[in-house]
Every structure is written in C-alpha cells, then in structure tokens.
Short mmCIF file of N, CA and C in Angstrom, two decimals:
data_model
loop_
_atom_site.label_atom_id
_atom_site.label_comp_id
_atom_site.label_asym_id
_atom_site.label_seq_id
_atom_site.Cartn_x
_atom_site.Cartn_y
_atom_site.Cartn_z
N UNK A 1 -5.80 70.69 -51.99
CA UNK A 1 -6.92 69.98 -51.45
C UNK A 1 -6.84 68.51 -51.87
N UNK A 2 -6.94 67.58 -50.90
CA UNK A 2 -7.00 66.20 -51.20
C UNK A 2 -8.36 65.76 -51.27
N UNK A 3 -8.83 65.05 -52.31
CA UNK A 3 -10.15 64.46 -52.45
C UNK A 3 -10.10 63.05 -52.29
N UNK A 4 -10.83 62.49 -51.26
CA UNK A 4 -10.79 61.09 -50.99
C UNK A 4 -12.13 60.42 -51.00
N UNK A 5 -12.21 59.36 -51.75
CA UNK A 5 -13.39 58.45 -51.64
C UNK A 5 -12.92 57.29 -50.88
N UNK A 6 -13.39 57.15 -49.60
CA UNK A 6 -12.90 56.10 -48.75
C UNK A 6 -13.82 54.94 -48.83
N UNK A 7 -13.78 54.12 -49.88
CA UNK A 7 -14.53 53.02 -50.04
C UNK A 7 -14.12 51.75 -49.15
N UNK A 8 -15.02 50.82 -49.03
CA UNK A 8 -14.79 49.60 -48.29
C UNK A 8 -13.70 48.66 -48.90
N UNK A 9 -13.75 48.73 -50.19
CA UNK A 9 -12.80 47.95 -51.03
C UNK A 9 -11.63 48.67 -51.40
N UNK A 10 -11.70 49.95 -51.85
CA UNK A 10 -10.50 50.62 -52.17
C UNK A 10 -10.64 52.13 -51.80
N UNK A 11 -9.56 52.77 -51.69
CA UNK A 11 -9.46 54.22 -51.35
C UNK A 11 -8.98 54.87 -52.66
N UNK A 12 -9.89 55.79 -53.17
CA UNK A 12 -9.48 56.48 -54.36
C UNK A 12 -9.21 58.07 -53.87
N UNK A 13 -8.05 58.50 -54.26
CA UNK A 13 -7.66 59.87 -53.79
C UNK A 13 -6.87 60.55 -54.85
N UNK A 14 -7.04 61.79 -54.82
CA UNK A 14 -6.34 62.67 -55.72
C UNK A 14 -6.05 64.01 -55.13
N UNK A 15 -4.96 64.57 -55.45
CA UNK A 15 -4.54 65.86 -54.97
C UNK A 15 -4.81 66.98 -56.02
N UNK A 16 -5.64 67.91 -55.71
CA UNK A 16 -5.97 68.94 -56.62
C UNK A 16 -4.92 70.03 -56.61
N UNK A 17 -4.66 70.66 -57.85
CA UNK A 17 -3.73 71.75 -57.81
C UNK A 17 -4.18 72.88 -57.03
N UNK A 18 -3.25 73.54 -56.33
CA UNK A 18 -3.53 74.75 -55.39
C UNK A 18 -4.33 75.81 -56.23
N UNK A 19 -3.80 76.17 -57.41
CA UNK A 19 -4.39 77.20 -58.20
C UNK A 19 -4.63 76.68 -59.65
N UNK A 20 -5.90 76.36 -59.97
CA UNK A 20 -6.08 75.82 -61.35
C UNK A 20 -5.70 76.92 -62.37
N UNK A 21 -5.27 76.48 -63.58
CA UNK A 21 -4.89 77.48 -64.60
C UNK A 21 -5.99 78.44 -64.89
N UNK A 22 -5.76 79.79 -64.89
CA UNK A 22 -6.94 80.76 -65.18
C UNK A 22 -7.35 80.53 -66.59
N UNK A 23 -6.69 80.10 -67.52
CA UNK A 23 -7.13 79.96 -68.85
C UNK A 23 -8.06 78.75 -69.02
N UNK A 24 -8.13 77.90 -67.96
CA UNK A 24 -8.89 76.71 -68.07
C UNK A 24 -9.68 76.45 -66.84
N UNK A 25 -10.68 77.36 -66.50
CA UNK A 25 -11.44 77.10 -65.20
C UNK A 25 -12.32 75.86 -65.08
N UNK A 26 -12.52 75.23 -66.26
CA UNK A 26 -13.38 74.04 -66.28
C UNK A 26 -12.61 72.74 -66.19
N UNK A 27 -11.41 72.82 -65.89
CA UNK A 27 -10.55 71.53 -65.74
C UNK A 27 -10.68 70.66 -66.96
N UNK A 28 -10.75 71.15 -68.11
CA UNK A 28 -10.81 70.28 -69.24
C UNK A 28 -9.49 70.01 -69.85
N UNK A 29 -8.49 70.50 -69.37
CA UNK A 29 -7.16 70.29 -70.01
C UNK A 29 -6.65 68.89 -69.65
N UNK A 30 -6.43 68.10 -70.75
CA UNK A 30 -6.01 66.65 -70.39
C UNK A 30 -4.67 66.55 -69.69
N UNK A 31 -3.82 67.64 -69.68
CA UNK A 31 -2.58 67.59 -69.08
C UNK A 31 -2.65 68.18 -67.66
N UNK A 32 -3.80 68.28 -67.05
CA UNK A 32 -3.93 68.75 -65.68
C UNK A 32 -3.14 67.97 -64.73
N UNK A 33 -2.35 68.56 -63.95
CA UNK A 33 -1.46 67.80 -63.01
C UNK A 33 -2.19 67.25 -61.96
N UNK A 34 -3.00 66.23 -62.20
CA UNK A 34 -3.83 65.62 -61.24
C UNK A 34 -3.89 64.08 -61.47
N UNK A 35 -3.35 63.39 -60.65
CA UNK A 35 -3.32 61.86 -60.80
C UNK A 35 -3.83 61.11 -59.66
N UNK A 36 -5.07 60.63 -59.72
CA UNK A 36 -5.71 59.97 -58.63
C UNK A 36 -5.00 58.61 -58.37
N UNK A 37 -4.94 58.24 -57.14
CA UNK A 37 -4.38 56.98 -56.79
C UNK A 37 -5.58 56.08 -56.27
N UNK A 38 -5.52 54.73 -56.56
CA UNK A 38 -6.47 53.76 -56.17
C UNK A 38 -5.68 52.79 -55.37
N UNK A 39 -5.98 52.65 -54.10
CA UNK A 39 -5.30 51.76 -53.23
C UNK A 39 -6.26 50.81 -52.61
N UNK A 40 -5.86 49.55 -52.46
CA UNK A 40 -6.76 48.52 -51.71
C UNK A 40 -6.88 49.08 -50.24
N UNK A 41 -8.07 49.04 -49.70
CA UNK A 41 -8.38 49.53 -48.34
C UNK A 41 -8.23 48.36 -47.45
N UNK A 42 -6.96 47.85 -47.27
CA UNK A 42 -6.80 46.75 -46.36
C UNK A 42 -5.31 46.59 -46.04
N UNK A 43 -5.07 45.77 -45.08
CA UNK A 43 -3.74 45.36 -44.73
C UNK A 43 -3.70 43.87 -44.79
N UNK A 44 -2.44 43.27 -44.94
CA UNK A 44 -2.37 41.84 -45.03
C UNK A 44 -1.11 41.35 -44.38
N UNK A 45 -1.23 40.17 -43.85
CA UNK A 45 -0.11 39.50 -43.19
C UNK A 45 0.16 38.25 -43.94
N UNK A 46 1.40 38.00 -44.31
CA UNK A 46 1.75 36.77 -45.12
C UNK A 46 2.19 35.69 -44.10
N UNK A 47 1.56 34.55 -44.18
CA UNK A 47 2.00 33.48 -43.32
C UNK A 47 3.23 32.83 -43.91
N UNK A 48 3.31 32.82 -45.19
CA UNK A 48 4.47 32.20 -45.85
C UNK A 48 5.70 33.02 -45.86
N UNK A 49 5.60 34.35 -46.06
CA UNK A 49 6.83 35.20 -46.13
C UNK A 49 7.12 35.86 -44.88
N UNK A 50 6.24 35.89 -43.93
CA UNK A 50 6.33 36.49 -42.60
C UNK A 50 6.52 38.00 -42.84
N UNK A 51 5.68 38.56 -43.72
CA UNK A 51 5.78 39.96 -44.00
C UNK A 51 4.33 40.61 -43.67
N UNK A 52 4.41 41.99 -43.60
CA UNK A 52 3.14 42.72 -43.41
C UNK A 52 3.00 43.66 -44.53
N UNK A 53 1.84 43.77 -45.19
CA UNK A 53 1.61 44.63 -46.26
C UNK A 53 0.46 45.58 -46.04
N UNK A 54 0.68 46.83 -46.56
CA UNK A 54 -0.33 47.90 -46.38
C UNK A 54 -0.71 48.43 -47.77
N UNK A 55 -2.09 48.42 -47.97
CA UNK A 55 -2.57 48.94 -49.21
C UNK A 55 -1.93 48.50 -50.51
N UNK A 56 -1.26 49.35 -51.25
CA UNK A 56 -0.67 48.90 -52.56
C UNK A 56 0.53 48.04 -52.38
N UNK A 57 1.00 47.84 -51.11
CA UNK A 57 2.09 46.92 -50.96
C UNK A 57 1.59 45.52 -51.16
N UNK A 58 0.39 45.23 -51.34
CA UNK A 58 -0.13 43.80 -51.67
C UNK A 58 0.42 43.36 -53.07
N UNK A 59 0.71 44.32 -53.96
CA UNK A 59 1.16 43.86 -55.22
C UNK A 59 2.56 43.27 -55.24
N UNK A 60 3.39 43.46 -54.15
CA UNK A 60 4.61 42.84 -53.95
C UNK A 60 4.59 41.49 -53.26
N UNK A 61 3.40 41.01 -52.96
CA UNK A 61 3.31 39.71 -52.21
C UNK A 61 3.56 38.61 -53.21
N UNK A 62 4.25 37.57 -52.81
CA UNK A 62 4.50 36.50 -53.77
C UNK A 62 3.43 35.41 -53.84
N UNK A 63 2.98 35.02 -52.63
CA UNK A 63 1.98 33.99 -52.50
C UNK A 63 0.70 34.58 -51.98
N UNK A 64 -0.22 34.94 -52.79
CA UNK A 64 -1.52 35.49 -52.43
C UNK A 64 -2.36 34.62 -51.59
N UNK A 65 -2.22 33.33 -51.75
CA UNK A 65 -3.08 32.38 -51.02
C UNK A 65 -2.80 32.26 -49.62
N UNK A 66 -1.44 32.77 -49.19
CA UNK A 66 -1.12 32.74 -47.87
C UNK A 66 -1.28 33.98 -47.11
N UNK A 67 -2.14 34.89 -47.74
CA UNK A 67 -2.26 36.20 -47.08
C UNK A 67 -3.55 36.16 -46.15
N UNK A 68 -3.39 36.84 -45.08
CA UNK A 68 -4.52 37.05 -44.12
C UNK A 68 -4.87 38.50 -44.27
N UNK A 69 -6.00 38.78 -44.84
CA UNK A 69 -6.50 40.14 -45.12
C UNK A 69 -7.30 40.79 -43.93
N UNK A 70 -7.08 42.02 -43.69
CA UNK A 70 -7.88 42.69 -42.72
C UNK A 70 -8.40 43.97 -43.36
N UNK A 71 -9.63 44.21 -43.24
CA UNK A 71 -10.23 45.43 -43.79
C UNK A 71 -10.78 46.27 -42.62
N UNK A 72 -10.65 47.64 -42.73
CA UNK A 72 -11.25 48.53 -41.74
C UNK A 72 -12.66 48.66 -41.72
N UNK A 73 -13.40 48.22 -42.78
CA UNK A 73 -14.76 48.44 -43.01
C UNK A 73 -15.59 47.13 -42.70
N UNK A 74 -16.78 47.34 -42.15
CA UNK A 74 -17.78 46.28 -42.05
C UNK A 74 -19.08 46.83 -42.57
N UNK A 75 -19.76 46.26 -43.48
CA UNK A 75 -21.03 46.74 -44.02
C UNK A 75 -21.06 48.19 -44.47
N UNK A 76 -19.87 48.59 -45.07
CA UNK A 76 -19.81 49.91 -45.62
C UNK A 76 -19.37 50.98 -44.65
N UNK A 77 -19.19 50.68 -43.35
CA UNK A 77 -18.78 51.72 -42.39
C UNK A 77 -17.47 51.28 -41.74
N UNK A 78 -16.65 52.35 -41.46
CA UNK A 78 -15.33 52.10 -40.84
C UNK A 78 -15.56 51.66 -39.33
N UNK A 79 -14.95 50.50 -39.00
CA UNK A 79 -15.11 49.96 -37.64
C UNK A 79 -13.63 49.96 -36.96
N UNK A 80 -12.67 49.89 -37.78
CA UNK A 80 -11.31 49.77 -37.16
C UNK A 80 -10.43 50.92 -37.73
N UNK A 81 -10.40 52.00 -36.88
CA UNK A 81 -9.78 53.28 -37.23
C UNK A 81 -8.18 53.11 -37.31
N UNK A 82 -7.67 52.11 -36.52
CA UNK A 82 -6.22 51.89 -36.49
C UNK A 82 -5.81 51.31 -37.77
N UNK A 83 -6.54 50.43 -38.44
CA UNK A 83 -6.21 49.92 -39.77
C UNK A 83 -6.41 50.97 -40.76
N UNK A 84 -7.45 51.75 -40.70
CA UNK A 84 -7.70 52.89 -41.61
C UNK A 84 -6.58 53.86 -41.61
N UNK A 85 -6.03 54.05 -40.38
CA UNK A 85 -4.91 55.02 -40.34
C UNK A 85 -3.70 54.53 -41.05
N UNK A 86 -3.40 53.22 -40.95
CA UNK A 86 -2.32 52.65 -41.74
C UNK A 86 -2.46 52.80 -43.22
N UNK A 87 -3.67 52.58 -43.73
CA UNK A 87 -3.91 52.77 -45.14
C UNK A 87 -3.76 54.28 -45.60
N UNK A 88 -4.40 55.05 -44.76
CA UNK A 88 -4.25 56.59 -45.10
C UNK A 88 -2.91 57.09 -45.06
N UNK A 89 -2.05 56.60 -44.07
CA UNK A 89 -0.71 57.03 -43.99
C UNK A 89 0.08 56.59 -45.17
N UNK A 90 -0.16 55.39 -45.62
CA UNK A 90 0.35 54.91 -46.89
C UNK A 90 -0.08 55.79 -48.11
N UNK A 91 -1.34 56.19 -48.19
CA UNK A 91 -1.88 57.04 -49.22
C UNK A 91 -1.18 58.38 -49.22
N UNK A 92 -0.93 58.96 -48.03
CA UNK A 92 -0.11 60.19 -47.89
C UNK A 92 1.30 60.12 -48.07
N UNK A 93 1.84 58.92 -48.11
CA UNK A 93 3.34 58.66 -48.16
C UNK A 93 3.87 59.33 -49.47
N UNK A 94 5.15 59.68 -49.47
CA UNK A 94 5.73 60.32 -50.61
C UNK A 94 5.87 59.41 -51.87
N UNK A 95 5.76 58.12 -51.72
CA UNK A 95 5.71 57.18 -52.90
C UNK A 95 4.38 57.18 -53.51
N UNK A 96 3.26 57.57 -52.91
CA UNK A 96 1.95 57.55 -53.46
C UNK A 96 1.46 58.92 -53.88
N UNK A 97 1.04 59.78 -52.91
CA UNK A 97 0.61 61.06 -53.26
C UNK A 97 1.41 62.19 -52.72
N UNK A 98 2.38 61.84 -51.83
CA UNK A 98 3.31 62.82 -51.27
C UNK A 98 2.59 64.05 -50.65
N UNK A 99 1.78 63.77 -49.62
CA UNK A 99 0.92 64.84 -49.03
C UNK A 99 1.43 65.01 -47.65
N UNK A 100 1.53 66.22 -47.23
CA UNK A 100 1.79 66.65 -45.89
C UNK A 100 0.45 67.05 -45.26
N UNK A 101 -0.13 66.24 -44.37
CA UNK A 101 -1.52 66.58 -43.84
C UNK A 101 -1.57 67.95 -43.29
N UNK A 102 -0.55 68.38 -42.59
CA UNK A 102 -0.60 69.69 -41.82
C UNK A 102 -0.69 70.87 -42.84
N UNK A 103 -0.41 70.69 -44.12
CA UNK A 103 -0.38 71.72 -45.09
C UNK A 103 -1.48 71.46 -46.13
N UNK A 104 -2.40 70.45 -45.85
CA UNK A 104 -3.43 70.08 -46.87
C UNK A 104 -4.75 70.13 -46.30
N UNK A 105 -5.82 70.55 -47.08
CA UNK A 105 -7.23 70.46 -46.80
C UNK A 105 -7.70 69.12 -47.36
N UNK A 106 -8.78 68.54 -46.81
CA UNK A 106 -9.24 67.27 -47.25
C UNK A 106 -10.76 67.31 -47.43
N UNK A 107 -11.23 66.66 -48.47
CA UNK A 107 -12.60 66.50 -48.78
C UNK A 107 -12.83 64.94 -48.89
N UNK A 108 -13.71 64.40 -48.00
CA UNK A 108 -13.92 62.96 -47.90
C UNK A 108 -15.35 62.68 -48.24
N UNK A 109 -15.50 61.68 -49.07
CA UNK A 109 -17.08 61.26 -49.32
C UNK A 109 -17.33 60.23 -48.08
N UNK A 110 -18.58 60.24 -47.78
CA UNK A 110 -19.01 59.38 -46.61
C UNK A 110 -20.15 58.63 -47.10
N UNK A 111 -20.48 57.52 -46.43
CA UNK A 111 -21.59 56.67 -46.90
C UNK A 111 -22.95 57.41 -46.66
N UNK A 112 -23.83 57.10 -47.50
CA UNK A 112 -25.21 57.62 -47.46
C UNK A 112 -25.84 57.25 -46.05
N UNK A 113 -26.52 58.16 -45.46
CA UNK A 113 -27.10 57.90 -44.14
C UNK A 113 -26.24 57.47 -43.07
N UNK A 114 -25.01 58.01 -43.14
CA UNK A 114 -23.98 57.75 -42.07
C UNK A 114 -24.43 58.28 -40.72
N UNK A 115 -24.37 57.36 -39.70
CA UNK A 115 -24.68 57.94 -38.37
C UNK A 115 -23.78 59.03 -37.95
N UNK A 116 -24.26 59.97 -37.12
CA UNK A 116 -23.56 61.17 -36.65
C UNK A 116 -22.26 60.69 -35.98
N UNK A 117 -22.31 59.59 -35.16
CA UNK A 117 -21.14 59.16 -34.46
C UNK A 117 -19.97 58.87 -35.39
N UNK A 118 -20.22 58.19 -36.56
CA UNK A 118 -19.23 57.97 -37.50
C UNK A 118 -18.71 59.24 -38.19
N UNK A 119 -19.56 60.22 -38.43
CA UNK A 119 -19.08 61.50 -38.89
C UNK A 119 -18.15 62.18 -37.99
N UNK A 120 -18.48 62.12 -36.64
CA UNK A 120 -17.68 62.67 -35.65
C UNK A 120 -16.30 61.93 -35.63
N UNK A 121 -16.33 60.65 -35.68
CA UNK A 121 -15.06 59.88 -35.72
C UNK A 121 -14.28 60.18 -36.82
N UNK A 122 -14.87 60.32 -38.01
CA UNK A 122 -14.10 60.72 -39.24
C UNK A 122 -13.43 62.10 -39.07
N UNK A 123 -14.21 63.06 -38.54
CA UNK A 123 -13.61 64.42 -38.35
C UNK A 123 -12.51 64.37 -37.27
N UNK A 124 -12.61 63.58 -36.26
CA UNK A 124 -11.67 63.40 -35.35
C UNK A 124 -10.43 62.69 -35.86
N UNK A 125 -10.60 61.73 -36.69
CA UNK A 125 -9.56 60.94 -37.29
C UNK A 125 -8.73 61.86 -38.32
N UNK A 126 -9.44 62.74 -39.05
CA UNK A 126 -8.67 63.68 -40.03
C UNK A 126 -7.96 64.72 -39.30
N UNK A 127 -8.59 65.33 -38.26
CA UNK A 127 -7.97 66.38 -37.53
C UNK A 127 -6.92 65.99 -36.59
N UNK A 128 -7.34 65.17 -35.64
CA UNK A 128 -6.45 64.79 -34.49
C UNK A 128 -5.49 63.71 -34.79
N UNK A 129 -5.90 62.70 -35.48
CA UNK A 129 -4.97 61.56 -35.78
C UNK A 129 -4.00 61.86 -36.89
N UNK A 130 -4.54 62.38 -38.04
CA UNK A 130 -3.70 62.61 -39.18
C UNK A 130 -3.19 64.00 -39.29
N UNK A 131 -3.97 65.00 -38.68
CA UNK A 131 -3.51 66.30 -38.61
C UNK A 131 -3.78 67.17 -39.79
N UNK A 132 -4.78 66.95 -40.61
CA UNK A 132 -5.12 67.81 -41.76
C UNK A 132 -5.52 69.23 -41.29
N UNK A 133 -5.19 70.19 -42.15
CA UNK A 133 -5.45 71.58 -41.76
C UNK A 133 -6.96 71.91 -41.77
N UNK A 134 -7.75 71.41 -42.67
CA UNK A 134 -9.23 71.57 -42.78
C UNK A 134 -9.83 70.34 -43.31
N UNK A 135 -11.08 70.26 -43.08
CA UNK A 135 -11.82 68.94 -43.41
C UNK A 135 -13.27 69.29 -43.81
N UNK A 136 -13.76 68.60 -44.76
CA UNK A 136 -15.14 68.55 -45.23
C UNK A 136 -15.54 67.19 -45.64
N UNK A 137 -16.73 66.88 -45.32
CA UNK A 137 -17.25 65.45 -45.84
C UNK A 137 -18.69 65.69 -46.44
N UNK A 138 -18.97 64.83 -47.33
CA UNK A 138 -20.29 64.80 -47.94
C UNK A 138 -20.56 63.49 -48.69
N UNK A 139 -21.77 63.30 -48.88
CA UNK A 139 -22.17 61.93 -49.59
C UNK A 139 -21.75 62.13 -51.06
N UNK A 140 -21.52 61.06 -51.80
CA UNK A 140 -21.14 61.19 -53.20
C UNK A 140 -22.25 61.85 -54.07
N UNK A 141 -23.54 61.60 -53.69
CA UNK A 141 -24.61 62.28 -54.46
C UNK A 141 -24.66 63.76 -54.25
N UNK A 142 -24.31 64.26 -53.03
CA UNK A 142 -24.24 65.65 -52.83
C UNK A 142 -23.01 66.31 -53.56
N UNK A 143 -21.96 65.63 -53.58
CA UNK A 143 -20.72 66.01 -54.30
C UNK A 143 -21.02 66.15 -55.75
N UNK A 144 -21.71 65.20 -56.31
CA UNK A 144 -22.02 65.16 -57.74
C UNK A 144 -22.99 66.33 -58.11
N UNK A 145 -23.97 66.52 -57.22
CA UNK A 145 -25.01 67.51 -57.37
C UNK A 145 -24.26 68.93 -57.32
N UNK A 146 -23.24 69.12 -56.44
CA UNK A 146 -22.72 70.41 -56.24
C UNK A 146 -21.64 70.72 -57.39
N UNK A 147 -21.10 69.69 -57.97
CA UNK A 147 -20.08 69.90 -59.02
C UNK A 147 -20.91 70.05 -60.33
N UNK A 148 -21.05 71.35 -60.73
CA UNK A 148 -21.78 71.59 -62.05
C UNK A 148 -21.11 71.02 -63.26
N UNK A 149 -19.97 70.50 -63.05
CA UNK A 149 -19.34 69.80 -64.33
C UNK A 149 -19.31 68.28 -64.11
N UNK A 150 -20.29 67.73 -63.36
CA UNK A 150 -20.23 66.27 -63.06
C UNK A 150 -20.36 65.47 -64.33
N UNK A 151 -20.98 65.99 -65.43
CA UNK A 151 -21.16 65.22 -66.60
C UNK A 151 -19.92 65.32 -67.47
N UNK A 152 -19.00 66.19 -67.19
CA UNK A 152 -17.75 66.31 -67.91
C UNK A 152 -16.77 65.20 -67.43
N UNK A 153 -16.24 64.32 -68.35
CA UNK A 153 -15.37 63.32 -67.91
C UNK A 153 -14.12 63.74 -67.29
N UNK A 154 -13.76 65.06 -67.56
CA UNK A 154 -12.48 65.54 -66.95
C UNK A 154 -12.73 66.38 -65.73
N UNK A 155 -14.02 66.38 -65.19
CA UNK A 155 -14.23 67.10 -63.97
C UNK A 155 -13.48 66.53 -62.80
N UNK A 156 -13.39 67.29 -61.77
CA UNK A 156 -12.63 66.92 -60.57
C UNK A 156 -13.15 65.58 -60.00
N UNK A 157 -14.53 65.54 -59.77
CA UNK A 157 -15.12 64.24 -59.23
C UNK A 157 -15.01 63.08 -60.08
N UNK A 158 -15.28 63.27 -61.32
CA UNK A 158 -15.12 62.16 -62.25
C UNK A 158 -13.71 61.61 -62.45
N UNK A 159 -12.70 62.46 -62.30
CA UNK A 159 -11.29 61.94 -62.43
C UNK A 159 -10.89 61.31 -61.13
N UNK A 160 -11.50 61.58 -60.00
CA UNK A 160 -11.14 60.79 -58.78
C UNK A 160 -11.95 59.53 -58.73
N UNK A 161 -12.99 59.45 -59.38
CA UNK A 161 -13.91 58.23 -59.28
C UNK A 161 -14.68 58.36 -58.02
N UNK A 162 -14.94 59.55 -57.47
CA UNK A 162 -15.54 59.76 -56.21
C UNK A 162 -17.09 59.44 -56.20
N UNK A 163 -17.34 58.14 -56.32
CA UNK A 163 -18.80 57.71 -56.30
C UNK A 163 -19.59 58.14 -57.46
N UNK A 164 -18.87 58.65 -58.57
CA UNK A 164 -19.52 59.08 -59.74
C UNK A 164 -19.02 58.22 -60.87
N UNK A 165 -19.89 57.53 -61.60
CA UNK A 165 -19.40 56.74 -62.75
C UNK A 165 -20.06 57.27 -64.07
N UNK A 166 -19.28 57.27 -65.02
CA UNK A 166 -19.68 57.82 -66.31
C UNK A 166 -20.25 56.72 -67.25
N UNK A 167 -20.35 55.54 -66.77
CA UNK A 167 -20.97 54.49 -67.66
C UNK A 167 -20.19 53.43 -68.01
#
C-alpha cells in the first residue's frame, strides 16, 4: 500500500510493507522497511540551462533564479492534473519509491471540505490515468482519528508526515 499526502507544496509518500512483522504489530521497530519520500510538488523549466525538471529533479538545477516554476495546486486544490501526473510518475519511478501502480493500492489524503468533483477527479486520476489497483482517500484528521497509534512517533501516519505533526 502506498500512502500519499498530496500537499500543495510537497508530496509526502511512503510504501508500506505488504505483511508487517507478526512480532511487531504496532510498527514500533525502528528498522521497519519504510522510507517516506518528500518531493516538491512542482515542475520547473530553466531559462538558462534549457532543461525541464520534475519534483526532486530541482535539486540538480544550477541556477535557481532562472527557473520558471509551475505548481498543480491553487488555493490547496489540484487544478492542473497533467502537471500532477508528471510529479506522481516521478514519485512512482524506480529511483524514488519504485512502485508499479497496477500492483499497488493507494491511500491519499485530501483537503478538508474537498468538493465532490475534486474527489471524483482524484479517483479517476488514480484509477484511469495512473492505473492503481485500489484507491482510498480521506482527510488527514480522519486518518489520524482512525489510526489508534497516531500518538506513536513510529506509527504509519506519523512516519509519512501525512498531515499529522508531533510537535
């Protein structure tokens, strides 16, 4: 299962293990094979280098002042799904999380009071555009409420940074 917090500034994502160790059902093992990725949720075009950068590719840009940034979000909601697709494809790439969407379930956090049209667009984006096998979305507050280990710094939600901060 892939857990994604699709923020307007950054995408935080982590791949959960298929079968958590039976000796440790509370995910408190510090060696849990779970490494969340944090990627800038944007693309950039360099006027100086004549290159195009996606998400974490921005770190290889030489002249940051010559970048033209494009973000898929406006006022906290996704408005440019083509740009979002580029960022998510980079997130699923073998260099970042190495995820095959057709073999992976996805849990996505969504903005509070998100309009139904945006929820439908998100479901269509996950199923039809990217091809994930199953999909669920919820607000960060609901995810924190449902995760009975949300106060545990090693819990699934706390480790992904999925809208939950420990202080």
